[in-house]
Amino acid sequence: MDDPSASLHLVSNRFAADAVGASSMRDGERCFRQPSAPVRLHRERQDTSSAGWLRMLELIDEAAADGREVFRPLVELTPAERADLVTLPPTIARLTRVKHFVLYGSLVVRIPPEIGSMASLEVFEPYTSYSLHWFPYELTRCASLRDSTVSTRALYGNFKFRPAFPRLQPEGALASLPDPDDLDPGVWGVESIPSCSVCDGPIAPARFSQRWISIRVATDVLPLLVNACSDSCIQALRTPPEDHVATPHQGGREIQQPEPRW
Ligand SMILES: [Zn+2]
Ligand SMILES: [Zn+2]
Protein backbone atom coordinates (compact mmCIF):
# COMPACT_ATOMS: atom_id res chain seq x y z
CA MET A 1 0.00 0.00 0.00
CA ASP A 2 0.94 3.60 -0.49
CA ASP A 3 1.67 6.56 1.75
CA PRO A 4 -1.04 6.70 4.43
CA SER A 5 -1.27 10.48 4.11
CA ALA A 6 -2.64 9.93 0.63
CA SER A 7 -5.31 7.55 1.83
CA LEU A 8 -6.49 8.97 5.13
CA HIS A 9 -10.05 8.08 4.34
CA LEU A 10 -9.15 4.45 4.00
CA VAL A 11 -6.99 4.55 7.10
CA SER A 12 -9.62 6.14 9.26
CA ASN A 13 -12.26 3.67 8.22
CA ARG A 14 -10.34 0.51 7.99
CA PHE A 15 -7.81 0.86 10.77
CA ALA A 16 -9.39 3.08 13.39
CA ALA A 17 -10.10 0.16 15.69
CA ASP A 18 -6.51 -0.98 15.47
CA ALA A 19 -4.76 2.36 15.69
CA VAL A 20 -2.03 2.15 18.28
CA GLY A 21 -0.61 5.66 18.19
CA ALA A 22 0.50 8.33 15.77
CA SER A 23 4.09 7.20 15.38
CA SER A 24 5.06 3.79 14.16
CA MET A 25 8.71 4.53 13.53
CA ARG A 26 11.53 3.51 15.81
CA ASP A 27 13.52 6.30 17.37
CA GLY A 28 16.26 7.22 14.95
CA GLU A 29 14.62 5.40 12.03
CA ARG A 30 16.42 6.94 9.10
CA CYS A 31 17.03 4.11 6.70
CA PHE A 32 15.43 5.93 3.78
CA ARG A 33 15.87 9.58 4.78
CA GLN A 34 18.94 10.14 2.60
CA PRO A 35 18.73 8.38 -0.76
CA SER A 36 22.51 8.26 -1.22
CA ALA A 37 23.30 6.90 2.24
CA PRO A 38 24.26 3.25 2.49
CA VAL A 39 21.29 1.09 3.33
CA ARG A 40 21.84 -1.12 6.34
CA LEU A 41 20.16 -3.92 8.17
CA HIS A 42 18.72 -3.02 11.55
CA ARG A 43 21.08 -4.13 14.29
CA GLU A 44 18.68 -3.98 17.26
CA ARG A 45 18.57 -7.18 19.26
CA GLN A 46 15.47 -8.49 20.96
CA ASP A 47 15.50 -8.18 24.76
CA THR A 48 13.63 -11.35 25.71
CA SER A 49 13.33 -10.23 29.33
CA SER A 50 11.42 -7.05 28.44
CA ALA A 51 7.81 -6.53 29.52
CA GLY A 52 6.59 -6.23 25.95
CA TRP A 53 8.18 -9.50 24.87
CA LEU A 54 6.82 -11.39 27.88
CA ARG A 55 3.35 -9.96 27.34
CA MET A 56 3.49 -10.92 23.69
CA LEU A 57 4.39 -14.51 24.63
CA GLU A 58 1.29 -14.58 26.86
CA LEU A 59 -0.95 -13.19 24.14
CA ILE A 60 0.32 -15.78 21.67
CA ASP A 61 -0.29 -18.55 24.21
CA GLU A 62 -3.85 -17.31 24.76
CA ALA A 63 -4.55 -17.08 21.05
CA ALA A 64 -3.09 -20.54 20.39
CA ALA A 65 -5.18 -22.00 23.21
CA ASP A 66 -8.52 -20.50 22.20
CA GLY A 67 -7.96 -21.05 18.49
CA ARG A 68 -9.06 -17.58 17.49
CA GLU A 69 -9.02 -16.61 13.83
CA VAL A 70 -8.24 -12.90 14.28
CA PHE A 71 -5.10 -11.93 16.19
CA ARG A 72 -4.39 -8.26 16.89
CA PRO A 73 -1.98 -8.30 19.83
CA LEU A 74 -0.68 -4.74 19.71
CA VAL A 75 -3.92 -3.22 20.96
CA GLU A 76 -3.34 -5.14 24.21
CA LEU A 77 0.12 -3.62 24.71
CA THR A 78 1.09 -0.24 26.16
CA PRO A 79 3.19 2.05 23.95
CA ALA A 80 6.29 1.14 25.98
CA GLU A 81 5.57 -2.57 25.58
CA ARG A 82 5.09 -2.14 21.84
CA ALA A 83 8.47 -0.42 21.65
CA ASP A 84 10.04 -3.47 23.36
CA LEU A 85 9.24 -5.58 20.32
CA VAL A 86 12.11 -5.66 17.84
CA THR A 87 10.67 -8.81 16.32
CA LEU A 88 7.95 -11.36 17.17
CA PRO A 89 8.34 -14.51 19.25
CA PRO A 90 8.94 -17.71 17.26
CA THR A 91 5.91 -19.15 19.08
CA ILE A 92 3.74 -17.49 16.42
CA ALA A 93 4.28 -20.85 14.71
CA ARG A 94 1.58 -22.17 17.06
CA LEU A 95 -1.05 -19.80 15.64
CA THR A 96 -2.16 -22.27 13.02
CA ARG A 97 -5.83 -21.21 13.23
CA VAL A 98 -5.23 -17.49 12.81
CA LYS A 99 -6.54 -16.21 9.48
CA HIS A 100 -6.14 -12.48 10.08
CA PHE A 101 -2.97 -11.14 11.73
CA VAL A 102 -3.00 -7.41 12.46
CA LEU A 103 0.28 -5.66 13.26
CA TYR A 104 -0.83 -2.19 12.33
CA GLY A 105 1.70 0.42 13.49
CA SER A 106 4.21 -2.02 14.96
CA LEU A 107 7.82 -1.00 15.59
CA VAL A 108 9.31 -4.36 14.68
CA VAL A 109 12.34 -4.41 12.38
CA ARG A 110 12.00 -8.05 11.34
CA ILE A 111 9.43 -10.82 11.18
CA PRO A 112 10.67 -14.27 12.23
CA PRO A 113 10.64 -17.18 9.77
CA GLU A 114 8.14 -18.99 11.98
CA ILE A 115 5.39 -16.92 10.36
CA GLY A 116 5.61 -19.55 7.62
CA SER A 117 3.97 -22.02 10.01
CA MET A 118 0.79 -19.91 10.32
CA ALA A 119 -0.95 -22.31 7.99
CA SER A 120 -4.37 -20.60 7.95
CA LEU A 121 -3.08 -17.07 7.43
CA GLU A 122 -5.17 -15.25 4.83
CA VAL A 123 -4.72 -11.57 5.71
CA PHE A 124 -1.51 -10.07 7.08
CA GLU A 125 -1.50 -6.39 8.07
CA PRO A 126 1.84 -4.98 9.14
CA TYR A 127 0.72 -1.66 7.64
CA THR A 128 2.60 1.50 8.79
CA SER A 129 5.35 -0.61 10.35
CA TYR A 130 7.92 1.75 8.88
CA SER A 131 10.98 0.00 10.27
CA LEU A 132 10.07 -3.22 8.48
CA HIS A 133 12.13 -3.19 5.29
CA TRP A 134 12.04 -6.88 4.29
CA PHE A 135 10.23 -10.15 5.06
CA PRO A 136 11.41 -13.74 5.55
CA TYR A 137 11.15 -16.01 2.52
CA GLU A 138 9.21 -18.40 4.73
CA LEU A 139 6.20 -16.10 4.28
CA THR A 140 5.75 -17.81 0.90
CA ARG A 141 4.77 -21.00 2.79
CA CYS A 142 1.50 -19.38 3.87
CA ALA A 143 -0.46 -20.95 1.04
CA SER A 144 -3.76 -19.24 1.91
CA LEU A 145 -2.32 -15.73 2.17
CA ARG A 146 -4.30 -13.57 -0.24
CA ASP A 147 -4.27 -10.08 1.21
CA SER A 148 -1.41 -8.10 2.69
CA THR A 149 -1.26 -4.45 3.60
CA VAL A 150 2.37 -3.48 3.68
CA SER A 151 3.82 0.05 3.66
CA THR A 152 5.72 -0.54 0.45
CA ARG A 153 7.69 2.70 0.55
CA ALA A 154 9.56 1.32 3.58
CA LEU A 155 10.77 -1.73 1.63
CA TYR A 156 14.20 -2.33 0.13
CA GLY A 157 13.96 -2.04 -3.64
CA ASN A 158 10.47 -0.52 -3.60
CA PHE A 159 9.38 0.77 -6.99
CA LYS A 160 9.02 4.41 -5.91
CA PHE A 161 12.48 5.02 -4.48
CA ARG A 162 14.45 1.87 -5.34
CA PRO A 163 16.49 2.01 -2.14
CA ALA A 164 19.44 -0.38 -2.27
CA PHE A 165 19.36 -3.77 -0.62
CA PRO A 166 21.90 -4.19 2.19
CA ARG A 167 24.89 -6.25 1.17
CA LEU A 168 24.75 -9.84 2.38
CA GLN A 169 27.74 -11.83 3.59
CA PRO A 170 29.92 -13.89 1.23
CA GLU A 171 29.34 -17.62 1.10
CA GLY A 172 31.18 -19.50 3.81
CA ALA A 173 31.24 -16.50 6.16
CA LEU A 174 28.97 -18.28 8.61
CA ALA A 175 31.54 -21.06 9.00
CA SER A 176 34.12 -18.57 10.27
CA LEU A 177 31.98 -17.49 13.21
CA PRO A 178 32.64 -18.83 16.70
CA ASP A 179 28.89 -19.25 17.35
CA PRO A 180 26.60 -19.44 14.30
CA ASP A 181 23.59 -19.47 16.63
CA ASP A 182 24.34 -15.98 17.96
CA LEU A 183 24.40 -13.68 14.94
CA ASP A 184 24.68 -9.92 14.65
CA PRO A 185 21.38 -8.87 13.03
CA GLY A 186 23.14 -5.83 11.58
CA VAL A 187 25.25 -8.26 9.52
CA TRP A 188 22.92 -11.23 8.97
CA GLY A 189 19.49 -9.63 9.29
CA VAL A 190 18.59 -12.13 12.01
CA GLU A 191 19.96 -13.33 15.36
CA SER A 192 19.77 -17.01 14.49
CA ILE A 193 18.93 -19.22 11.52
CA PRO A 194 16.81 -22.20 12.55
CA SER A 195 16.67 -23.92 9.16
CA CYS A 196 16.78 -23.42 5.39
CA SER A 197 14.14 -20.96 4.16
CA VAL A 198 13.51 -23.10 1.07
CA CYS A 199 13.65 -26.80 2.08
CA ASP A 200 13.41 -26.35 5.88
CA GLY A 201 16.45 -28.62 6.20
CA PRO A 202 19.36 -28.09 8.58
CA ILE A 203 22.02 -25.45 7.94
CA ALA A 204 25.64 -26.52 7.45
CA PRO A 205 27.63 -23.28 7.89
CA ALA A 206 30.17 -24.11 5.17
CA ARG A 207 27.43 -24.37 2.49
CA PHE A 208 25.15 -21.66 3.82
CA SER A 209 24.43 -18.47 1.93
CA GLN A 210 21.82 -15.74 1.83
CA ARG A 211 19.99 -14.04 -1.02
CA TRP A 212 17.50 -11.28 -1.54
CA ILE A 213 14.63 -11.99 -3.88
CA SER A 214 11.59 -9.90 -4.79
CA ILE A 215 8.46 -12.00 -5.21
CA ARG A 216 4.76 -11.32 -5.18
CA VAL A 217 3.26 -12.37 -1.86
CA ALA A 218 -0.46 -11.76 -1.62
CA THR A 219 -1.03 -8.11 -2.58
CA ASP A 220 2.50 -6.81 -3.06
CA VAL A 221 5.90 -7.69 -4.43
CA LEU A 222 8.00 -8.01 -1.27
CA PRO A 223 11.76 -8.16 -0.72
CA LEU A 224 12.41 -11.52 0.93
CA LEU A 225 15.51 -12.72 2.72
CA VAL A 226 16.42 -16.31 1.83
CA ASN A 227 18.59 -18.34 4.22
CA ALA A 228 19.67 -21.17 1.95
CA CYS A 229 21.30 -24.46 2.96
CA SER A 230 22.76 -25.03 -0.50
CA ASP A 231 23.10 -23.82 -4.09
CA SER A 232 20.32 -26.16 -5.14
CA CYS A 233 17.88 -24.37 -2.82
CA ILE A 234 18.87 -21.03 -4.38
CA GLN A 235 18.37 -22.55 -7.85
CA ALA A 236 14.89 -23.62 -6.79
CA LEU A 237 13.72 -20.04 -6.16
CA ARG A 238 11.04 -18.61 -8.39
CA THR A 239 11.78 -16.00 -11.03
CA PRO A 240 10.98 -12.47 -9.79
CA PRO A 241 8.28 -10.52 -11.62
CA GLU A 242 9.15 -7.87 -14.18
CA ASP A 243 10.20 -4.47 -12.88
CA HIS A 244 12.31 -5.97 -10.10
CA VAL A 245 15.86 -7.34 -9.94
CA ALA A 246 15.55 -10.37 -12.20
CA THR A 247 17.47 -12.92 -10.13
CA PRO A 248 18.24 -13.68 -6.49
CA HIS A 249 21.12 -11.42 -5.42
CA GLN A 250 23.34 -10.49 -2.51
CA GLY A 251 22.55 -6.78 -2.38
CA GLY A 252 24.91 -3.84 -2.33
CA ARG A 253 24.90 -0.63 -4.31
CA GLU A 254 26.18 -2.30 -7.48
CA ILE A 255 22.93 -4.21 -7.93
CA GLN A 256 21.13 -2.56 -10.83
CA GLN A 257 17.46 -1.93 -10.17
CA PRO A 258 14.81 -0.72 -12.62
CA GLU A 259 14.17 3.03 -12.60
CA PRO A 260 11.90 4.41 -9.87
CA ARG A 261 8.26 4.54 -11.01
CA TRP A 262 5.88 7.12 -9.62
ZN1 LIG B 1 14.99 1.21 9.19
ZN1 LIG C 1 17.61 -25.97 1.66
CSV table of C-alpha atoms and ligand atoms in Angstrom, one decimal:
chain,number,residue,atom,x,y,z
A,1,MET,CA,0.0,0.0,0.0
A,2,ASP,CA,0.9,3.6,-0.5
A,3,ASP,CA,1.7,6.6,1.7
A,4,PRO,CA,-1.0,6.7,4.4
A,5,SER,CA,-1.3,10.5,4.1
A,6,ALA,CA,-2.6,9.9,0.6
A,7,SER,CA,-5.3,7.6,1.8
A,8,LEU,CA,-6.5,9.0,5.1
A,9,HIS,CA,-10.0,8.1,4.3
A,10,LEU,CA,-9.2,4.4,4.0
A,11,VAL,CA,-7.0,4.5,7.1
A,12,SER,CA,-9.6,6.1,9.3
A,13,ASN,CA,-12.3,3.7,8.2
A,14,ARG,CA,-10.3,0.5,8.0
A,15,PHE,CA,-7.8,0.9,10.8
A,16,ALA,CA,-9.4,3.1,13.4
A,17,ALA,CA,-10.1,0.2,15.7
A,18,ASP,CA,-6.5,-1.0,15.5
A,19,ALA,CA,-4.8,2.4,15.7
A,20,VAL,CA,-2.0,2.2,18.3
A,21,GLY,CA,-0.6,5.7,18.2
A,22,ALA,CA,0.5,8.3,15.8
A,23,SER,CA,4.1,7.2,15.4
A,24,SER,CA,5.1,3.8,14.2
A,25,MET,CA,8.7,4.5,13.5
A,26,ARG,CA,11.5,3.5,15.8
A,27,ASP,CA,13.5,6.3,17.4
A,28,GLY,CA,16.3,7.2,15.0
A,29,GLU,CA,14.6,5.4,12.0
A,30,ARG,CA,16.4,6.9,9.1
A,31,CYS,CA,17.0,4.1,6.7
A,32,PHE,CA,15.4,5.9,3.8
A,33,ARG,CA,15.9,9.6,4.8
A,34,GLN,CA,18.9,10.1,2.6
A,35,PRO,CA,18.7,8.4,-0.8
A,36,SER,CA,22.5,8.3,-1.2
A,37,ALA,CA,23.3,6.9,2.2
A,38,PRO,CA,24.3,3.2,2.5
A,39,VAL,CA,21.3,1.1,3.3
A,40,ARG,CA,21.8,-1.1,6.3
A,41,LEU,CA,20.2,-3.9,8.2
A,42,HIS,CA,18.7,-3.0,11.5
A,43,ARG,CA,21.1,-4.1,14.3
A,44,GLU,CA,18.7,-4.0,17.3
A,45,ARG,CA,18.6,-7.2,19.3
A,46,GLN,CA,15.5,-8.5,21.0
A,47,ASP,CA,15.5,-8.2,24.8
A,48,THR,CA,13.6,-11.4,25.7
A,49,SER,CA,13.3,-10.2,29.3
A,50,SER,CA,11.4,-7.1,28.4
A,51,ALA,CA,7.8,-6.5,29.5
A,52,GLY,CA,6.6,-6.2,25.9
A,53,TRP,CA,8.2,-9.5,24.9
A,54,LEU,CA,6.8,-11.4,27.9
A,55,ARG,CA,3.3,-10.0,27.3
A,56,MET,CA,3.5,-10.9,23.7
A,57,LEU,CA,4.4,-14.5,24.6
A,58,GLU,CA,1.3,-14.6,26.9
A,59,LEU,CA,-0.9,-13.2,24.1
A,60,ILE,CA,0.3,-15.8,21.7
A,61,ASP,CA,-0.3,-18.5,24.2
A,62,GLU,CA,-3.8,-17.3,24.8
A,63,ALA,CA,-4.6,-17.1,21.1
A,64,ALA,CA,-3.1,-20.5,20.4
A,65,ALA,CA,-5.2,-22.0,23.2
A,66,ASP,CA,-8.5,-20.5,22.2
A,67,GLY,CA,-8.0,-21.1,18.5
A,68,ARG,CA,-9.1,-17.6,17.5
A,69,GLU,CA,-9.0,-16.6,13.8
A,70,VAL,CA,-8.2,-12.9,14.3
A,71,PHE,CA,-5.1,-11.9,16.2
A,72,ARG,CA,-4.4,-8.3,16.9
A,73,PRO,CA,-2.0,-8.3,19.8
A,74,LEU,CA,-0.7,-4.7,19.7
A,75,VAL,CA,-3.9,-3.2,21.0
A,76,GLU,CA,-3.3,-5.1,24.2
A,77,LEU,CA,0.1,-3.6,24.7
A,78,THR,CA,1.1,-0.2,26.2
A,79,PRO,CA,3.2,2.0,23.9
A,80,ALA,CA,6.3,1.1,26.0
A,81,GLU,CA,5.6,-2.6,25.6
A,82,ARG,CA,5.1,-2.1,21.8
A,83,ALA,CA,8.5,-0.4,21.7
A,84,ASP,CA,10.0,-3.5,23.4
A,85,LEU,CA,9.2,-5.6,20.3
A,86,VAL,CA,12.1,-5.7,17.8
A,87,THR,CA,10.7,-8.8,16.3
A,88,LEU,CA,8.0,-11.4,17.2
A,89,PRO,CA,8.3,-14.5,19.3
A,90,PRO,CA,8.9,-17.7,17.3
A,91,THR,CA,5.9,-19.1,19.1
A,92,ILE,CA,3.7,-17.5,16.4
A,93,ALA,CA,4.3,-20.9,14.7
A,94,ARG,CA,1.6,-22.2,17.1
A,95,LEU,CA,-1.0,-19.8,15.6
A,96,THR,CA,-2.2,-22.3,13.0
A,97,ARG,CA,-5.8,-21.2,13.2
A,98,VAL,CA,-5.2,-17.5,12.8
A,99,LYS,CA,-6.5,-16.2,9.5
A,100,HIS,CA,-6.1,-12.5,10.1
A,101,PHE,CA,-3.0,-11.1,11.7
A,102,VAL,CA,-3.0,-7.4,12.5
A,103,LEU,CA,0.3,-5.7,13.3
A,104,TYR,CA,-0.8,-2.2,12.3
A,105,GLY,CA,1.7,0.4,13.5
A,106,SER,CA,4.2,-2.0,15.0
A,107,LEU,CA,7.8,-1.0,15.6
A,108,VAL,CA,9.3,-4.4,14.7
A,109,VAL,CA,12.3,-4.4,12.4
A,110,ARG,CA,12.0,-8.0,11.3
A,111,ILE,CA,9.4,-10.8,11.2
A,112,PRO,CA,10.7,-14.3,12.2
A,113,PRO,CA,10.6,-17.2,9.8
A,114,GLU,CA,8.1,-19.0,12.0
A,115,ILE,CA,5.4,-16.9,10.4
A,116,GLY,CA,5.6,-19.5,7.6
A,117,SER,CA,4.0,-22.0,10.0
A,118,MET,CA,0.8,-19.9,10.3
A,119,ALA,CA,-1.0,-22.3,8.0
A,120,SER,CA,-4.4,-20.6,7.9
A,121,LEU,CA,-3.1,-17.1,7.4
A,122,GLU,CA,-5.2,-15.3,4.8
A,123,VAL,CA,-4.7,-11.6,5.7
A,124,PHE,CA,-1.5,-10.1,7.1
A,125,GLU,CA,-1.5,-6.4,8.1
A,126,PRO,CA,1.8,-5.0,9.1
A,127,TYR,CA,0.7,-1.7,7.6
A,128,THR,CA,2.6,1.5,8.8
A,129,SER,CA,5.4,-0.6,10.4
A,130,TYR,CA,7.9,1.7,8.9
A,131,SER,CA,11.0,0.0,10.3
A,132,LEU,CA,10.1,-3.2,8.5
A,133,HIS,CA,12.1,-3.2,5.3
A,134,TRP,CA,12.0,-6.9,4.3
A,135,PHE,CA,10.2,-10.1,5.1
A,136,PRO,CA,11.4,-13.7,5.6
A,137,TYR,CA,11.2,-16.0,2.5
A,138,GLU,CA,9.2,-18.4,4.7
A,139,LEU,CA,6.2,-16.1,4.3
A,140,THR,CA,5.8,-17.8,0.9
A,141,ARG,CA,4.8,-21.0,2.8
A,142,CYS,CA,1.5,-19.4,3.9
A,143,ALA,CA,-0.5,-21.0,1.0
A,144,SER,CA,-3.8,-19.2,1.9
A,145,LEU,CA,-2.3,-15.7,2.2
A,146,ARG,CA,-4.3,-13.6,-0.2
A,147,ASP,CA,-4.3,-10.1,1.2
A,148,SER,CA,-1.4,-8.1,2.7
A,149,THR,CA,-1.3,-4.5,3.6
A,150,VAL,CA,2.4,-3.5,3.7
A,151,SER,CA,3.8,0.0,3.7
A,152,THR,CA,5.7,-0.5,0.4
A,153,ARG,CA,7.7,2.7,0.5
A,154,ALA,CA,9.6,1.3,3.6
A,155,LEU,CA,10.8,-1.7,1.6
A,156,TYR,CA,14.2,-2.3,0.1
A,157,GLY,CA,14.0,-2.0,-3.6
A,158,ASN,CA,10.5,-0.5,-3.6
A,159,PHE,CA,9.4,0.8,-7.0
A,160,LYS,CA,9.0,4.4,-5.9
A,161,PHE,CA,12.5,5.0,-4.5
A,162,ARG,CA,14.5,1.9,-5.3
A,163,PRO,CA,16.5,2.0,-2.1
A,164,ALA,CA,19.4,-0.4,-2.3
A,165,PHE,CA,19.4,-3.8,-0.6
A,166,PRO,CA,21.9,-4.2,2.2
A,167,ARG,CA,24.9,-6.3,1.2
A,168,LEU,CA,24.8,-9.8,2.4
A,169,GLN,CA,27.7,-11.8,3.6
A,170,PRO,CA,29.9,-13.9,1.2
A,171,GLU,CA,29.3,-17.6,1.1
A,172,GLY,CA,31.2,-19.5,3.8
A,173,ALA,CA,31.2,-16.5,6.2
A,174,LEU,CA,29.0,-18.3,8.6
A,175,ALA,CA,31.5,-21.1,9.0
A,176,SER,CA,34.1,-18.6,10.3
A,177,LEU,CA,32.0,-17.5,13.2
A,178,PRO,CA,32.6,-18.8,16.7
A,179,ASP,CA,28.9,-19.3,17.3
A,180,PRO,CA,26.6,-19.4,14.3
A,181,ASP,CA,23.6,-19.5,16.6
A,182,ASP,CA,24.3,-16.0,18.0
A,183,LEU,CA,24.4,-13.7,14.9
A,184,ASP,CA,24.7,-9.9,14.7
A,185,PRO,CA,21.4,-8.9,13.0
A,186,GLY,CA,23.1,-5.8,11.6
A,187,VAL,CA,25.2,-8.3,9.5
A,188,TRP,CA,22.9,-11.2,9.0
A,189,GLY,CA,19.5,-9.6,9.3
A,190,VAL,CA,18.6,-12.1,12.0
A,191,GLU,CA,20.0,-13.3,15.4
A,192,SER,CA,19.8,-17.0,14.5
A,193,ILE,CA,18.9,-19.2,11.5
A,194,PRO,CA,16.8,-22.2,12.5
A,195,SER,CA,16.7,-23.9,9.2
A,196,CYS,CA,16.8,-23.4,5.4
A,197,SER,CA,14.1,-21.0,4.2
A,198,VAL,CA,13.5,-23.1,1.1
A,199,CYS,CA,13.6,-26.8,2.1
A,200,ASP,CA,13.4,-26.4,5.9
A,201,GLY,CA,16.4,-28.6,6.2
A,202,PRO,CA,19.4,-28.1,8.6
A,203,ILE,CA,22.0,-25.4,7.9
A,204,ALA,CA,25.6,-26.5,7.4
A,205,PRO,CA,27.6,-23.3,7.9
A,206,ALA,CA,30.2,-24.1,5.2
A,207,ARG,CA,27.4,-24.4,2.5
A,208,PHE,CA,25.2,-21.7,3.8
A,209,SER,CA,24.4,-18.5,1.9
A,210,GLN,CA,21.8,-15.7,1.8
A,211,ARG,CA,20.0,-14.0,-1.0
A,212,TRP,CA,17.5,-11.3,-1.5
A,213,ILE,CA,14.6,-12.0,-3.9
A,214,SER,CA,11.6,-9.9,-4.8
A,215,ILE,CA,8.5,-12.0,-5.2
A,216,ARG,CA,4.8,-11.3,-5.2
A,217,VAL,CA,3.3,-12.4,-1.9
A,218,ALA,CA,-0.5,-11.8,-1.6
A,219,THR,CA,-1.0,-8.1,-2.6
A,220,ASP,CA,2.5,-6.8,-3.1
A,221,VAL,CA,5.9,-7.7,-4.4
A,222,LEU,CA,8.0,-8.0,-1.3
A,223,PRO,CA,11.8,-8.2,-0.7
A,224,LEU,CA,12.4,-11.5,0.9
A,225,LEU,CA,15.5,-12.7,2.7
A,226,VAL,CA,16.4,-16.3,1.8
A,227,ASN,CA,18.6,-18.3,4.2
A,228,ALA,CA,19.7,-21.2,2.0
A,229,CYS,CA,21.3,-24.5,3.0
A,230,SER,CA,22.8,-25.0,-0.5
A,231,ASP,CA,23.1,-23.8,-4.1
A,232,SER,CA,20.3,-26.2,-5.1
A,233,CYS,CA,17.9,-24.4,-2.8
A,234,ILE,CA,18.9,-21.0,-4.4
A,235,GLN,CA,18.4,-22.6,-7.8
A,236,ALA,CA,14.9,-23.6,-6.8
A,237,LEU,CA,13.7,-20.0,-6.2
A,238,ARG,CA,11.0,-18.6,-8.4
A,239,THR,CA,11.8,-16.0,-11.0
A,240,PRO,CA,11.0,-12.5,-9.8
A,241,PRO,CA,8.3,-10.5,-11.6
A,242,GLU,CA,9.2,-7.9,-14.2
A,243,ASP,CA,10.2,-4.5,-12.9
A,244,HIS,CA,12.3,-6.0,-10.1
A,245,VAL,CA,15.9,-7.3,-9.9
A,246,ALA,CA,15.6,-10.4,-12.2
A,247,THR,CA,17.5,-12.9,-10.1
A,248,PRO,CA,18.2,-13.7,-6.5
A,249,HIS,CA,21.1,-11.4,-5.4
A,250,GLN,CA,23.3,-10.5,-2.5
A,251,GLY,CA,22.6,-6.8,-2.4
A,252,GLY,CA,24.9,-3.8,-2.3
A,253,ARG,CA,24.9,-0.6,-4.3
A,254,GLU,CA,26.2,-2.3,-7.5
A,255,ILE,CA,22.9,-4.2,-7.9
A,256,GLN,CA,21.1,-2.6,-10.8
A,257,GLN,CA,17.5,-1.9,-10.2
A,258,PRO,CA,14.8,-0.7,-12.6
A,259,GLU,CA,14.2,3.0,-12.6
A,260,PRO,CA,11.9,4.4,-9.9
A,261,ARG,CA,8.3,4.5,-11.0
A,262,TRP,CA,5.9,7.1,-9.6
B,1,ZN,ZN,15.0,1.2,9.2
B,2,ZN,ZN,17.6,-26.0,1.7
